[in-house]
Amino acid sequence: MGERAPGADPLVTRREISQRAGISRETVTIWQGRHADFPRPEADGGMERFRLSEVLAWLADRPVPKAQRRAGEPDGITYADRVRRAARPSVDKGTGAGGQQRRQLQLQADGTTAEEMLTEIFGPLGRRIRGGGSGAAYLHFVLGLLFLRHRDPGSWAGLRDDVRVATDDQSDPRQLMSGIGRRVDAARRAQGLPSAPEAAAGTFSALGGPAVEDVGQLTRLCEALPPKMFRDLLSRYDLWARPDGRSSTTPRSLVNLVTTLFVKSGDRVRVHDPYVRAGELLVGAREAGGSGELSAAGPDPDMCRLAEIGVNLSDGRVRLTPGSETPWRDAPGPLADLVLTNPPFNATSARRSDEHWLFGPPPPGNDNYAWLQHVLASLTPDGRAAVLMPNRAAASDDPREQFIRQRMIETGAVEFVVALPRRLFATTRVAVMLWGLRAPGAARDDVLFVEVRGPGPMLGNQRVLTEAEIDAVAACRQLWQDQAGGTADLAEAMGQAGAARVVPNAQITRLGYSLDPADHLAPAVSPAVSPGCTARIPPPPATALAGPTRAARIADKKVAGIVLRSGDTAAGDDTAASDLPDGWSRAVLRDLCAIQAGPSNQVIKKLRSTTADGIAVVLPRDLRDRRVRTSSPQRVSRAGAAGLARFALWEDDILFVRTGSVGPVARVGAAEVGWLLGTNLMRLRAYEGVDPGYLLALLSSRPAQEWITRRSESATAIPSISTTTLGSLPALWPPPAEQRRIGAVLADFDDQIAAHRALADAAEGLRADVTDHLVAGLLMTGTLSEEPR
């Protein structure tokens, strides 16, 4: 913005106001003409400029309309907030570590997170800049900016000037982007990275011709990102662009699993990836502390360029060689101590007579075992490998693949196999397995099988491995390596994360050389005991169900004591006020409670957390039997939840589903205090003198539910109801004592329903447990009565 001495109030032009506020310059002119309180301009070098402090004060009263909010912008954001956010990178124009630190502190002080910046980079701003260009070209542009920012501070300072001039002149944004490409290419050459002349310049200028202000905004966002955001940018790109399976990247949580198992800090081993993608596994190895030589090959030159950038940003170097989809046909390269790779799944290539195989040619219809043999052939005699494979590879019934599996087992090439949940990849729902391999040699006696089970946390539609799950797998592998873990030790190490077992080769042979953990691990509900062992035999039904049965009987007795009085007064819509019971009156719902709709899905989505210590968010699916019931709630980060205080829940709040299956209600209990209201819910908080139990009764009554159903029907595909409409629901308002009696009676019924539900669940669980023992021959049925029941 305007150049002034440090600490002075800068002057800004109309164009600068429009750029920072995300509006057109004409809008600023209209504001100035229509509003007498708009700041007055000052003459500065023949140009009208405005005091930034006065502009911010004026814009602070103008919230951004919902239709014009950018992705990730919260409800209530003002144009002043936008201006402050856009100006942050210019607070300190130094390019050294001190300048970067001050910028990061400013971001933290203003509450802006890296997650918010990623949301903007891959939101509408990214789509505008991409235009008709490819998603890959946009990713190259973003990562090129990140690389330039951290590897050539001098050129970055020049880029800032280029952006300022281009914005003032409103020049063709393609020229600016070509200039950025030339700077990136020059920085790559200075860092010793191979780069074809004008490679980035041509790629960047092929994007969609955005407004030059958008390029400036992206530049400002990238200036504040640390170099370790490389992997986060790749992960977000996969969710945003949905590339095909061959050009997608390995999910971050999978990279963390691989590096936890195979990379030790300080290791100086040669690491190789024969299908490098964007280098995410090599970058993960560097960030995990590996310090040895890195090498890679890949068929896509553009992806290889990204791998070079990623490794460079992690302070490493990688030797990249041209690769192919069939590297087993190429001349062998130097052997590696460690191979980490995520090859294409179920690819197809023809077989040639000049190909050489360790264990025999794989079928021409699938390259999975071609990749496995190529990886083994790339290892030093003591080398190890981590290979991600689709599930079908572990137990395929093709005779050639079965024979290769047999030879891999007989030569000790397979150390362990980890079965992983579905949906770990952004681009496919296919479940994968991690194969732990070593160079063929002396046979081992057994193989470790691990399975990570359970739904687990989700980010959008993508499953994420938690640290606890990764640590559990690592603990099992360590026990197996130390030959210190029996079945009980492995079960303890896995805990709730899944199951693990060491299986002798003889048993693997009996199962047709299957390497699928599902063939070797008992299901989670099966009894892990041998015949004759009674330690885990379930108790008799009379004992197992005693507690739930007693609770159900108590609840039944309370309900049995309820007496309803008869009367001829019907509280219908046409009942006159004089016909109401004494002390009753008519009202509408808004007279009885405050109604609050949940936050937008965008707000919840960007704050979503995978950690167990996050703040729980109540969703419509959690409302059951007029109570909140969930064992795995969605969560948001605690830091993010601090900005959502107005959506926090109190005990006795009433929750109402406002979108989709409109109408279900629930009462918040003590266990849910402090949780957050979900997007598709409303929160009703009773006013003084209104009993929450009566409010719940009113909303769950059939007349009220029918009224709600009629009002929620609309021309849209998804039924919904607004807070205003719900607030007009007709209601009868009894005296406080009568409200409490009504609420108490219905609470007894809800207790009865909950008690019988718990009894039914307990009986269902007991039946499943008994079934598993009976069909396994581990439990005698006893003497059965033949008398009719």
PDB file of N, CA and C in Angstrom, residues 69-105:
ATOM      1  N   ARG A  69     -19.218 -14.132  -0.243  1.00  0.00           N
ATOM      2  CA  ARG A  69     -18.139 -14.606   0.621  1.00  0.00           C
ATOM      3  C   ARG A  69     -17.304 -15.654  -0.097  1.00  0.00           C
ATOM      4  N   ARG A  70     -16.008 -15.610   0.162  1.00  0.00           N
ATOM      5  CA  ARG A  70     -15.105 -16.591  -0.408  1.00  0.00           C
ATOM      6  C   ARG A  70     -15.136 -17.866   0.417  1.00  0.00           C
ATOM      7  N   ALA A  71     -14.636 -18.948  -0.183  1.00  0.00           N
ATOM      8  CA  ALA A  71     -14.570 -20.214   0.538  1.00  0.00           C
ATOM      9  C   ALA A  71     -13.746 -20.046   1.813  1.00  0.00           C
ATOM     10  N   GLY A  72     -14.286 -20.509   2.910  1.00  0.00           N
ATOM     11  CA  GLY A  72     -13.569 -20.432   4.176  1.00  0.00           C
ATOM     12  C   GLY A  72     -13.844 -19.184   4.977  1.00  0.00           C
ATOM     13  N   GLU A  73     -14.522 -18.184   4.383  1.00  0.00           N
ATOM     14  CA  GLU A  73     -14.808 -16.958   5.127  1.00  0.00           C
ATOM     15  C   GLU A  73     -15.993 -17.200   6.053  1.00  0.00           C
ATOM     16  N   PRO A  74     -15.883 -16.834   7.321  1.00  0.00           N
ATOM     17  CA  PRO A  74     -16.950 -17.132   8.277  1.00  0.00           C
ATOM     18  C   PRO A  74     -18.122 -16.167   8.154  1.00  0.00           C
ATOM     19  N   ASP A  75     -19.232 -16.560   8.755  1.00  0.00           N
ATOM     20  CA  ASP A  75     -20.379 -15.660   8.857  1.00  0.00           C
ATOM     21  C   ASP A  75     -19.954 -14.394   9.592  1.00  0.00           C
ATOM     22  N   GLY A  76     -20.416 -13.250   9.111  1.00  0.00           N
ATOM     23  CA  GLY A  76     -20.142 -11.997   9.799  1.00  0.00           C
ATOM     24  C   GLY A  76     -18.849 -11.324   9.403  1.00  0.00           C
ATOM     25  N   ILE A  77     -18.077 -11.908   8.497  1.00  0.00           N
ATOM     26  CA  ILE A  77     -16.834 -11.268   8.071  1.00  0.00           C
ATOM     27  C   ILE A  77     -17.159  -9.934   7.396  1.00  0.00           C
ATOM     28  N   THR A  78     -16.370  -8.924   7.661  1.00  0.00           N
ATOM     29  CA  THR A  78     -16.583  -7.598   7.081  1.00  0.00           C
ATOM     30  C   THR A  78     -15.532  -7.323   6.015  1.00  0.00           C
ATOM     31  N   TYR A  79     -15.799  -6.262   5.225  1.00  0.00           N
ATOM     32  CA  TYR A  79     -14.796  -5.873   4.232  1.00  0.00           C
ATOM     33  C   TYR A  79     -13.519  -5.390   4.906  1.00  0.00           C
ATOM     34  N   ALA A  80     -13.628  -4.865   6.113  1.00  0.00           N
ATOM     35  CA  ALA A  80     -12.425  -4.453   6.852  1.00  0.00           C
ATOM     36  C   ALA A  80     -11.560  -5.671   7.175  1.00  0.00           C
ATOM     37  N   ASP A  81     -12.212  -6.786   7.548  1.00  0.00           N
ATOM     38  CA  ASP A  81     -11.454  -8.014   7.813  1.00  0.00           C
ATOM     39  C   ASP A  81     -10.677  -8.437   6.579  1.00  0.00           C
ATOM     40  N   ARG A  82     -11.309  -8.327   5.431  1.00  0.00           N
ATOM     41  CA  ARG A  82     -10.632  -8.698   4.184  1.00  0.00           C
ATOM     42  C   ARG A  82      -9.415  -7.816   3.926  1.00  0.00           C
ATOM     43  N   VAL A  83      -9.594  -6.525   4.138  1.00  0.00           N
ATOM     44  CA  VAL A  83      -8.495  -5.593   3.875  1.00  0.00           C
ATOM     45  C   VAL A  83      -7.327  -5.897   4.803  1.00  0.00           C
ATOM     46  N   ARG A  84      -7.603  -6.120   6.088  1.00  0.00           N
ATOM     47  CA  ARG A  84      -6.519  -6.445   7.021  1.00  0.00           C
ATOM     48  C   ARG A  84      -5.816  -7.732   6.613  1.00  0.00           C
ATOM     49  N   ARG A  85      -6.594  -8.712   6.212  1.00  0.00           N
ATOM     50  CA  ARG A  85      -6.013  -9.997   5.828  1.00  0.00           C
ATOM     51  C   ARG A  85      -5.131  -9.856   4.596  1.00  0.00           C
ATOM     52  N   ALA A  86      -5.610  -9.121   3.606  1.00  0.00           N
ATOM     53  CA  ALA A  86      -4.841  -8.948   2.376  1.00  0.00           C
ATOM     54  C   ALA A  86      -3.572  -8.149   2.612  1.00  0.00           C
ATOM     55  N   ALA A  87      -3.574  -7.278   3.617  1.00  0.00           N
ATOM     56  CA  ALA A  87      -2.422  -6.408   3.855  1.00  0.00           C
ATOM     57  C   ALA A  87      -1.348  -7.068   4.702  1.00  0.00           C
ATOM     58  N   ARG A  88      -1.633  -8.226   5.312  1.00  0.00           N
ATOM     59  CA  ARG A  88      -0.680  -8.806   6.258  1.00  0.00           C
ATOM     60  C   ARG A  88       0.702  -9.037   5.692  1.00  0.00           C
ATOM     61  N   PRO A  89       0.833  -9.669   4.511  1.00  0.00           N
ATOM     62  CA  PRO A  89       2.183  -9.921   4.040  1.00  0.00           C
ATOM     63  C   PRO A  89       2.999  -8.668   3.809  1.00  0.00           C
ATOM     64  N   SER A  90       2.349  -7.514   3.678  1.00  0.00           N
ATOM     65  CA  SER A  90       3.080  -6.276   3.460  1.00  0.00           C
ATOM     66  C   SER A  90       3.454  -5.580   4.754  1.00  0.00           C
ATOM     67  N   VAL A  91       3.078  -6.170   5.898  1.00  0.00           N
ATOM     68  CA  VAL A  91       3.421  -5.545   7.172  1.00  0.00           C
ATOM     69  C   VAL A  91       4.921  -5.419   7.312  1.00  0.00           C
ATOM     70  N   ASP A  92       5.635  -6.482   6.868  1.00  0.00           N
ATOM     71  CA  ASP A  92       7.094  -6.455   6.925  1.00  0.00           C
ATOM     72  C   ASP A  92       7.586  -6.953   5.593  1.00  0.00           C
ATOM     73  N   LYS A  93       8.272  -6.120   4.828  1.00  0.00           N
ATOM     74  CA  LYS A  93       8.689  -6.514   3.492  1.00  0.00           C
ATOM     75  C   LYS A  93      10.053  -7.158   3.483  1.00  0.00           C
ATOM     76  N   GLY A  94      10.619  -7.408   4.673  1.00  0.00           N
ATOM     77  CA  GLY A  94      11.880  -8.125   4.727  1.00  0.00           C
ATOM     78  C   GLY A  94      11.696  -9.538   4.238  1.00  0.00           C
ATOM     79  N   THR A  95      12.754 -10.107   3.671  1.00  0.00           N
ATOM     80  CA  THR A  95      12.659 -11.454   3.135  1.00  0.00           C
ATOM     81  C   THR A  95      13.427 -12.453   3.972  1.00  0.00           C
ATOM     82  N   GLY A  96      14.042 -12.026   5.026  1.00  0.00           N
ATOM     83  CA  GLY A  96      14.821 -12.936   5.853  1.00  0.00           C
ATOM     84  C   GLY A  96      13.951 -13.655   6.854  1.00  0.00           C
ATOM     85  N   ALA A  97      14.629 -14.434   7.731  1.00  0.00           N
ATOM     86  CA  ALA A  97      13.893 -15.218   8.728  1.00  0.00           C
ATOM     87  C   ALA A  97      13.121 -14.320   9.671  1.00  0.00           C
ATOM     88  N   GLY A  98      13.682 -13.155  10.007  1.00  0.00           N
ATOM     89  CA  GLY A  98      12.970 -12.248  10.913  1.00  0.00           C
ATOM     90  C   GLY A  98      11.671 -11.761  10.315  1.00  0.00           C
ATOM     91  N   GLY A  99      11.705 -11.407   9.010  1.00  0.00           N
ATOM     92  CA  GLY A  99      10.485 -10.962   8.348  1.00  0.00           C
ATOM     93  C   GLY A  99       9.441 -12.055   8.299  1.00  0.00           C
ATOM     94  N   GLN A 100       9.876 -13.288   7.973  1.00  0.00           N
ATOM     95  CA  GLN A 100       8.943 -14.407   7.929  1.00  0.00           C
ATOM     96  C   GLN A 100       8.338 -14.658   9.306  1.00  0.00           C
ATOM     97  N   GLN A 101       9.159 -14.592  10.361  1.00  0.00           N
ATOM     98  CA  GLN A 101       8.650 -14.823  11.706  1.00  0.00           C
ATOM     99  C   GLN A 101       7.617 -13.772  12.089  1.00  0.00           C
ATOM    100  N   ARG A 102       7.898 -12.507  11.741  1.00  0.00           N
ATOM    101  CA  ARG A 102       6.934 -11.459  12.076  1.00  0.00           C
ATOM    102  C   ARG A 102       5.621 -11.659  11.324  1.00  0.00           C
ATOM    103  N   ARG A 103       5.714 -12.093  10.059  1.00  0.00           N
ATOM    104  CA  ARG A 103       4.492 -12.347   9.309  1.00  0.00           C
ATOM    105  C   ARG A 103       3.683 -13.477   9.953  1.00  0.00           C
ATOM    106  N   GLN A 104       4.377 -14.564  10.368  1.00  0.00           N
ATOM    107  CA  GLN A 104       3.675 -15.668  11.006  1.00  0.00           C
ATOM    108  C   GLN A 104       3.019 -15.236  12.308  1.00  0.00           C
ATOM    109  N   LEU A 105       3.717 -14.406  13.108  1.00  0.00           N
ATOM    110  CA  LEU A 105       3.130 -13.912  14.351  1.00  0.00           C
ATOM    111  C   LEU A 105       1.898 -13.065  14.063  1.00  0.00           C
TER     112      LEU A 105
END
